Every structure is written in C-alpha cells, then in structure tokens.
Amino acid sequence: MSTTRYTKDHEYIRVDGDTGIVGITDYAQSQLGDVVYVELPEAGKALEKGGEAAVVESVKAASEVYAPVSGEVLEVNGDLEAAPAAINEDPAGAGWFMKIKIGNASELDELMSEEDYQAYVKSIS
Amino acid sequence: MAQSGETLLKTPLHARHVAAGARMVPFAGYDMPVQYPLGILKEHQWTREKAGLFDVSHMGQAWLNGPDHATTAKALETLVPADMLNLKPGQQRYTQLLTDKGGIIDDLMVVRPVDPAYDGRLFLVVNAGTKDGDYAHMEARLPAGVSIERLDDRALMALQGPQAIAVLSGLCPEVADMTFMTARYVDIGGIEAHVTRSGYTGEDGFEISVAEGDAEALWDKLTAHDAVEPIGLGARDSLRLEAGYCLYGHDIDTQTSPIEAALNWSIQKRRREEGGFPGHARIIREISEGPARRRVGILPEGRAPAREGTVIATPDGAEIGVVTSGGFGPSVGGPVAMGYVATGHAQAGTAIHLIVRGKAQPAKVAKLPFTEHRYKR
C-alpha cells in the first residue's frame, strides 16, 4: 500500500516501497492558475531534499518545484510537455511530475501526513 | 506600488469583484481582481471571442481645462510629442508625457470633447501607478489659465471583444456608428456615460467612464448579457502583450524614448517639424539616424516562456538586450515576449537566444502585434 506525504511548499510524494511519485498538490495548482509550461529534470539526476527539482509556469509566473526528499530521478512525465494542463486537471494523477528512487527514507518522516497537510492548507487559506 | 501595511484603495466595483469570486491582488495601490473563477486562459480567450468587461477605475481620469481649444492643446503640446492642436472634436489620441531628455514619464490617452460647450477642455486617461506624479508634473509646467481637474469620483470600465459592439449598442444604439479612437457622451439605459471606442486588447471595444455612483448599475447591465464575462488583470496583461502594447514601468519608462519604444507612429509630422516638446532634439535624431536600441516582438521557438528581465543574446552569446514583458500568449498558443535589442538585431526574423534559467533558448525577433488588431476603422 502506498502512502502520500506532503511538503510545506505543496509538493506531494506518493511512496511505494523505495520509490515515490512527485507532483504538486491540488491547492498548489489552484494557486498557480493555468499551467502552460513545465521544465522537468533528466532521468538519472540526483536530487537533494529541498533542492530545485522542476519549474512550473502558469500564465502569470514561474515557480520552482522542490524535491520532497533526496533521491535519484528514475522517470519523468513527458506527457506534460505537450499537455501541461494535466497539472490543473488531475494533479494527483495524470499531472505527476517525476518518479524518484528515495535516497533516505527517514526524510519522509519530516513531511506531513494527508491529515496534517489538509489542516496546514486550511490554516493558510 | 503598494507597500506592505499600506491600506489598499478600492474601486467603486470592488464589491462586485469579491462577490464574483475574483482573486484580489494589490496593484498600483489598489486591491484589484487578477482573475475570476474562469481563470486567466479562458478569460483571455473569452475576450478574443466574445466580450470581456474590465474594471480599470484605478486609472487616472482628469480634465485639462483652458479658455479655448488652441490654448489648452498648445499647453499640453509643451509636455507631449503628439499633435493636440489638430485633434478634431470627438477624436482620441495616444501620447506620452516626456522628460527633458525625451524619456517617458507616462503614456496616456487624450480626447477632445465633441460637445462645443466643452471647448477648451481635453479629457485625459493616465496610468494608475503614475497618476499623482503625472498631475504634479503637469501642474508645475502648465501656463496660467490652464489647469488639471482630477476626476477621482469617476469609474472606468473597458468592454472589449468582437461582441462588445452588439452588447453596448443593444443598450445604446448610437454607439454603433462610432469609429476607432473617437469619443461621445451617451445615455446607457439612464446612465450618463463618456464612451470611447478604444482599448488595450487589440480587439474592437469601448472604454466607458461613468460617475462612481453609477458604476455598479452599469457593471450589472453589462454582465447581465450572455456574451459578457468579467476579466481580470491577468488576462488584461496577456491580451495587451499579444496586441503589442507597452505596459508602463515595464516596456517603457523614463529611460526609454518613444522612438526606442517603436512609438514613432504616435508623433505626427507637424510636431516632428516644429518641435516644441521635451526631448525634441533626441527624438528627431533617433528618427533620422535610428535609436541605439529598439523595442521588438520576440517569439521563442520552444515552449518555455521568457519573463521580464530575461537576457537577450546573439546565437554567439553576445548580450544584445533584455526582455521587458514576456509570458504565454493564449491566442498565439505559445510563449510571446517583447524587449529591447541593439538596433542591428531588430529586424523581424533575426535569430536570437534568450537566457532562461541559465540555458540559451532559441528565439526570433518578430513583428508586433502577435495577434491582428481588429478595430472598427
């Protein structure tokens, strides 16, 4: 069974064993507005927790997407290049950014649970 | 710009924006709608296909009052490079307030009222963020007998898009035969309004000035129409960028001249020949010899938008300019930008590089506008 953990910067990581799918939350996409461009890393790139992993651009502005945990990029969602609107329509599904190999599982403990994240979003909106 | 902690001003339509579910942001000291629930992309497309309604009440409206048209027009001509003397009654013209060195203090619209009873008056619309400075600048330089009268108690709305004419003429048939850049006083279902056929989107449309007390009633009349959606500042920016229009403080400022900004068309022949406006010598020299840099359109070849501040280089890596406005053009279907390049690189089709996040992205200099203007001539 997979569990999903969240950052304060509104990234999620859906953990499955020693890999995880990274994307941005529904709250993040609603704040960004219409996404028009995504810059994804190359497969094989080493990510550091909190470091820049991708760039997402809405009509308004460019925003960084940070790595929720350290690890290595295994695969990126190439469909986003032609159809970045998937990030708005289905951020937790078709709008995923990348799959990573988790470098240090203990870093997951520093992230928020679903319940904590929902409370966090409520507190800032 | 609003400082943190400063109380934001509200336009007479503020409650309408909040009720419509707009996302409000600080802009030029006002709490303004950046987008409504439709979202920037759809608001942009709606305006290009139907009719978008914009609250632009934050902009500065003023009378320039003098004893007769020639006196008032000549007084304004000492501050701007456009021909004001030969404005016909009911005609509107775009111009710029200039520094002594020919830099742009603000860009503005000027109307000579059609009503002979208003002879000696010019109606001005200036940018929100610059209005206090503009009025002070003008007041300090106007001759005795010509003065600025601020119209802070008026609201301003823009109705833009191919269906704007059907919507407005349905409420007020006499706007139907107005042409681009003309003005009229009309009655819109019992509301007295000053209407110009103009805008900032590249589409046919109107800007409508009414007393602040009538703003909500007019907003309600217009938004009641199926073809009309309220449109926020986000889409206003992408629409004007595609239309090739300058945004003050970004594409033009006190360091850019109208010639560098490719606004030559806004300086009529008589003024070029006679001079008598600030920065005349520089502007004439730039017209005849060409400016050192020029504002151009830019089409990135990839999908990555190039934002304001992006460095422009030659394919060999020599820096030749900077992007002043850039983003995604919904009607173009890709990124668009404008910026300044050294004049040798300003020809449409010239290959350039945009340095986006440290990487060189290929792009081409492009003709402006990106989307064809569709005015009622």
Tab-separated table of C-alpha atoms in Angstrom, chain A residues 29-37 39-40 52 55 57-64 81-82 84, chain B residues 23 34-35 38-42 234 238 302-307 326-328 330 356-357 359 361:
chain	number	residue	atom	x	y	z
A	29	GLN	CA	-2.322	24.114	-8.854
A	30	SER	CA	-5.300	26.238	-7.821
A	31	GLN	CA	-2.946	28.938	-6.569
A	32	LEU	CA	-0.795	28.818	-9.707
A	33	GLY	CA	-3.656	29.021	-12.152
A	34	ASP	CA	-3.445	27.696	-15.695
A	35	VAL	CA	-0.139	25.877	-16.145
A	36	VAL	CA	1.411	26.491	-19.558
A	37	TYR	CA	4.915	25.025	-19.270
A	39	GLU	CA	10.646	22.083	-17.079
A	40	LEU	CA	11.490	18.599	-15.829
A	52	GLU	CA	15.028	22.571	-7.147
A	55	VAL	CA	9.959	24.511	-12.797
A	57	GLU	CA	4.995	28.115	-15.238
A	58	SER	CA	1.489	29.478	-15.196
A	59	VAL	CA	0.255	32.321	-17.365
A	60	LYS	CA	1.281	34.615	-14.529
A	61	ALA	CA	4.672	33.437	-13.316
A	62	ALA	CA	7.344	30.772	-12.988
A	63	SER	CA	7.576	28.732	-9.755
A	64	GLU	CA	10.106	26.194	-8.536
A	81	GLU	CA	5.412	18.875	-22.258
A	82	ALA	CA	2.536	18.770	-24.736
A	84	PRO	CA	0.758	20.857	-19.088
B	23	ARG	CA	-8.799	36.615	-6.642
B	34	VAL	CA	-6.231	39.409	-11.101
B	35	GLN	CA	-8.635	36.695	-12.196
B	38	LEU	CA	-12.971	31.333	-15.150
B	39	GLY	CA	-9.163	31.667	-14.938
B	40	ILE	CA	-6.709	33.721	-16.976
B	41	LEU	CA	-6.548	31.446	-20.044
B	42	LYS	CA	-10.307	31.218	-20.508
B	234	GLY	CA	-4.007	38.645	-15.605
B	238	SER	CA	-1.682	38.644	-21.839
B	302	GLY	CA	10.413	26.270	-27.696
B	303	ARG	CA	7.651	26.214	-25.129
B	304	ALA	CA	9.464	27.959	-22.259
B	305	PRO	CA	8.128	31.461	-21.551
B	306	ALA	CA	10.799	34.175	-21.245
B	307	ARG	CA	9.833	36.546	-18.456
B	326	GLY	CA	7.001	38.042	-21.560
B	327	GLY	CA	4.751	35.125	-20.905
B	328	PHE	CA	2.346	32.769	-22.557
B	330	PRO	CA	-3.118	32.029	-25.216
B	356	VAL	CA	16.200	31.320	-19.400
B	357	ARG	CA	17.408	29.848	-16.089
B	359	LYS	CA	20.125	27.980	-20.621
B	361	GLN	CA	16.701	29.125	-25.714
